[in-house]
Structures are given as C-alpha cells and as structure tokens.
C-alpha cells in the first residue's frame, strides 16, 4: 500500500512540476511573441506588403502563452485535489491550446520559408518610390526601405544592380543617367548628402554601398521565425509528456 | 595601323591636305577600376585618351558616338554642333553625334597614379531635349550597339583620329513581373515540425478517446494501482475534505 501511495505521490509531484514548467514557458512564450510583434527592426511594413503574415504566428503565440499559464495553474489544482472533473476540463482545454500552438509553429516555419530574395525583390521593384501612390502601404514600404538602406549601408535586395537589371516604379520617376540607383545607396555624410555624387553614380568602390540588404532583413526574420517555431515546438513536446501523465493519473483516480 | 576600310572616308579636300592621321589607340570601356556603373541602360564609361594626342596641342578633341551600322558612313568633315551631328537628332535621322569637347590640357600626360580618369558618356540630362545644345552629352536612347572614336579637329579640319572602338552594348532592363515568387519548397525544419507535432497531437487525441471510452470502467490497467476500496486510502486522497463522506460512512 505504501509503495503505491508513494507512486501516487511521485506522479503527483511530477505532474505538478511539469505544470509549473509549462506555466513558466507560457509566460516566456508570451513575452517573446510580444517582443516580436512590437517590430523591433522596423521590418513590419515590408513583410506585411508581401502578404506574408509572419506576425500571425506571433499573435497566436501571445494568447497561447497566456492560456498555457492559466491552464497550468488549473492543472496543478486538479492534480493536488485529484478531481476528475477539473482534470478532464484541463486535458480538453490543453488539447485545444496544443492545436493552436501547433498552428502557430507551422505558420511561422512556412512563412519563413516563403520569404525568398525574389519575393522581396519583386515587392521592392514594384513599390519603392511608387509615384503618386494613394496607397499608404506603398509609402510605408518606401520609408522602410530608405531606413533600411541608410542604417545597414546596403542597397537593394541583392545589390545596386537590382535597379539596373529590372525596370521598376523607381525608374518611372528617376532617369537612369541621373539615378542608376537610389541616392540612399550612396555613402552619405553627416548631412545626408552623398560624399561624392559622381563617384556614387559611376559606382566607384567606397562611394556607394555595394552589398544587398537581404541579409539585414533575413537575419531578424529568421530569429523571429525560429524563436516562435522551435520554442513552441519544445513547449509542445514537454506538454505532450505532461498530458500523457495527466491522462494516466486521471484514469487512475477513484471517483 | 588599322585597315583603311574602317578608317576615315576619302577626303574631298585639295590633294595637298593629308587625311586625318590615324592614331594607334582604340577607345575602350574603363578596365582599370571595377565600376558598378560601367554600363547602365543609358550611359557607359570610357577611359580618357591620355597620352594619345600629344602632338596636337592646338586641336579640339571630340568624341564621336555612332550606331554600329553607321560606322562606315561617318564623314570626318562633318562639323560638331551642326544638325547633322546634333545629339538631339540621334539615333534618327542622325546616326552619329559628336560631344565631350576637350583639349590636350584636359588630358594631361602622364596620368597620375590613383586618379580615376574616365569619361561618362550620357551623364548630361538637362540638355537632352535642348536643340540649342547640339553637342550635349545626353543619355543614350537605347541599348545599342554603339561604337566610339576620338577625333581631333583644328578649326574645322580633322587632323587626327583614333580607331573605332569595339561594339559597346548597354544593359537592357527586364520587367519585374517576370520574377517568379513561387516558393523554393519547404525546409527540412518545417517538415520536421509539422510531422512530429501531428503525430504527438494524434497520440494525445487517441489517449483522450481511450480515457473517455473507459471512463466508467475500473478494469483499465492502471486503475488497480490507485483506486483502493478501503475507505482508509480514500481518506488519504481527500485530505482536504475531512468533512466528507468517509466521516459520514463511518
């Protein structure tokens, strides 16, 4: 008798511990997703315009994290009281949360995969400096690209030759001879003027930015996507074990 | 020297005037420094003709830009700044125009090391439509091919010329709608996440079903470990419910 009591107590202890970990991870997931949604790198307008909602996964993550925290408390209470009703409610709600978090992980991973250089290139060529655009998102795209090129000292997606290889909305307003690539691609001085405009137009190394901005975009997006996807995956694996243990415990409670 | 077929056409000047001297220099795109904008859609960059026209200190050195097919019909006596060689008439009806007027002083010899000495053909956009500026260095209207040469004129007489360059092709821009944005397939990570999570979810659902089916059955394997018929153990479970049934039962 004592031995099986010990087993019961050990199982209870493990389940409580499991739920505590789930609760803490839920809070961590919420915090992480709030950080991503707050757009720390200013890339949201670019990604939104590609109709690639990588932020949906983070939004789901916020609510899933809170749900996990609440349910873990419910689970702890249910295990200690050994209440069949509470634990059944806990298991069903946890399965629903599991499903949502699964959706979030898969969404984050899929959208990350679809964010190829070609997608960004096409969007940049079609929207950057689009003339007379009443569409607010086009202005956002232009502002975001200008900020991006200024802060990361880069030009275009793959390089300044993007502007030469393809026609673009930019090219409709700015002639090729005066603006082989946007002025933001030039090395600028403290006042925001090119240090050598002719050198920039010619493409002399040192007066223009020759590398593309794709790395500056994909770095944060990768961190974001993998942060949501893999951390969510880890939480779900742990939750799986705890739920199996809870089901086992539940089926053994005398009602 | 190059063969006469690509040289200047026979002059109709008096026989005691020589035709323009052919210099052993071929204009070419700048090779010495890697330039991103070496050729764009409407401009290209040439090396300056340094140390080439040393003997012609009094001459005006002009750049002649011609369509490839018009090279053999170009007449050296065509004057710069005339409607026959005006940039504004290029490429039709004018097949070759003259621009970038300079003298030997603009091309000092020898070239200082480290300086980038280039000529950007097509850089002046302000005069491209201005008929009063026929020697405008305006942007080229198409991708070419073009050929160029330098021509030295004293007064209006051609005294020296370089060879014609090889064909210069400019860049043609493609439309961005050709860019295919179809995904490059799914990464291994995404497939792993999807598969594993689906399996785990399926197991959990199966477990839930098993739980509900065997709800009222005590014959499930694990139940014998927990459920004790003695009220003593039941009391132990319900440590918080000391007011409950066990007391009533007893």
Coordinates of C-alpha atoms in Angstrom, one line a residue, chain B residues 63-152:
Chain B
X63 CA 34.2 62.1 -79.0
X64 CA 32.1 60.6 -81.8
X65 CA 29.4 58.3 -80.8
X66 CA 27.9 56.3 -83.6
X67 CA 25.4 53.5 -84.2
X68 CA 27.3 50.3 -85.1
X69 CA 25.8 50.3 -88.6
X70 CA 26.8 53.9 -89.3
X71 CA 30.5 53.5 -88.6
X72 CA 31.5 53.1 -92.2
X73 CA 29.4 56.0 -93.5
X74 CA 30.7 58.6 -91.0
X75 CA 32.4 61.6 -92.5
X76 CA 35.2 63.2 -90.6
X77 CA 34.5 66.6 -92.1
X78 CA 31.1 66.7 -90.5
X79 CA 31.3 69.6 -88.1
X80 CA 30.4 69.4 -84.4
X81 CA 27.4 71.4 -83.4
X82 CA 25.7 71.1 -86.8
X83 CA 22.3 69.5 -87.2
X84 CA 23.9 66.5 -88.9
X85 CA 25.8 65.7 -85.8
X86 CA 23.4 67.0 -83.1
X87 CA 22.7 64.7 -80.2
X88 CA 19.0 65.7 -80.3
X89 CA 18.6 64.0 -83.7
X90 CA 20.2 60.8 -82.5
X91 CA 19.5 58.0 -83.5
X92 CA 17.2 59.0 -86.2
X93 CA 18.0 60.8 -88.6
X94 CA 21.4 61.5 -87.1
X95 CA 23.4 58.2 -86.9
X96 CA 26.5 59.6 -85.2
X97 CA 26.9 62.6 -82.9
X98 CA 29.8 64.5 -81.5
X99 CA 30.2 65.5 -77.9
X100 CA 32.6 65.9 -75.0
X101 CA 34.7 68.7 -76.4
X102 CA 38.1 68.9 -74.8
X103 CA 41.7 70.0 -75.4
X104 CA 45.0 68.4 -74.7
X105 CA 45.1 70.3 -71.4
X106 CA 42.1 68.3 -70.2
X107 CA 44.0 65.1 -70.8
X108 CA 47.4 65.7 -69.2
X109 CA 50.1 63.1 -69.7
X110 CA 51.2 61.0 -67.9
X111 CA 48.2 60.0 -65.9
X112 CA 48.7 60.4 -62.2
X113 CA 48.6 57.1 -60.3
X114 CA 45.5 56.6 -58.2
X115 CA 43.3 59.0 -60.1
X116 CA 40.3 57.6 -61.8
X117 CA 40.3 59.2 -65.2
X118 CA 37.1 58.4 -67.0
X119 CA 34.6 59.9 -69.4
X120 CA 30.9 59.1 -68.6
X121 CA 29.0 59.2 -71.8
X122 CA 25.4 60.0 -71.2
X123 CA 25.6 62.0 -68.0
X124 CA 24.1 65.3 -69.0
X125 CA 20.3 65.0 -68.7
X126 CA 19.5 68.7 -68.6
X127 CA 20.3 69.4 -72.2
X128 CA 19.0 66.2 -73.7
X129 CA 16.0 67.9 -75.3
X130 CA 17.5 71.3 -75.8
X131 CA 18.1 71.9 -79.6
X132 CA 20.4 74.8 -78.8
X133 CA 22.9 72.4 -77.3
X134 CA 23.7 70.0 -80.1
X135 CA 26.9 68.9 -78.5
X136 CA 25.1 67.7 -75.4
X137 CA 26.4 64.6 -73.7
X138 CA 22.9 63.2 -73.3
X139 CA 21.8 59.8 -72.2
X140 CA 21.8 57.2 -75.0
X141 CA 18.4 56.3 -76.2
X142 CA 18.7 52.5 -76.5
X143 CA 20.8 49.6 -75.7
X144 CA 23.0 49.9 -78.8
X145 CA 25.3 48.6 -80.0
X146 CA 27.4 51.7 -80.3
X147 CA 30.9 52.4 -81.4
X148 CA 33.0 55.5 -80.5
X149 CA 36.2 57.2 -81.6
X150 CA 38.1 60.3 -80.7
X151 CA 38.5 62.9 -83.4
X152 CA 40.9 65.9 -83.2

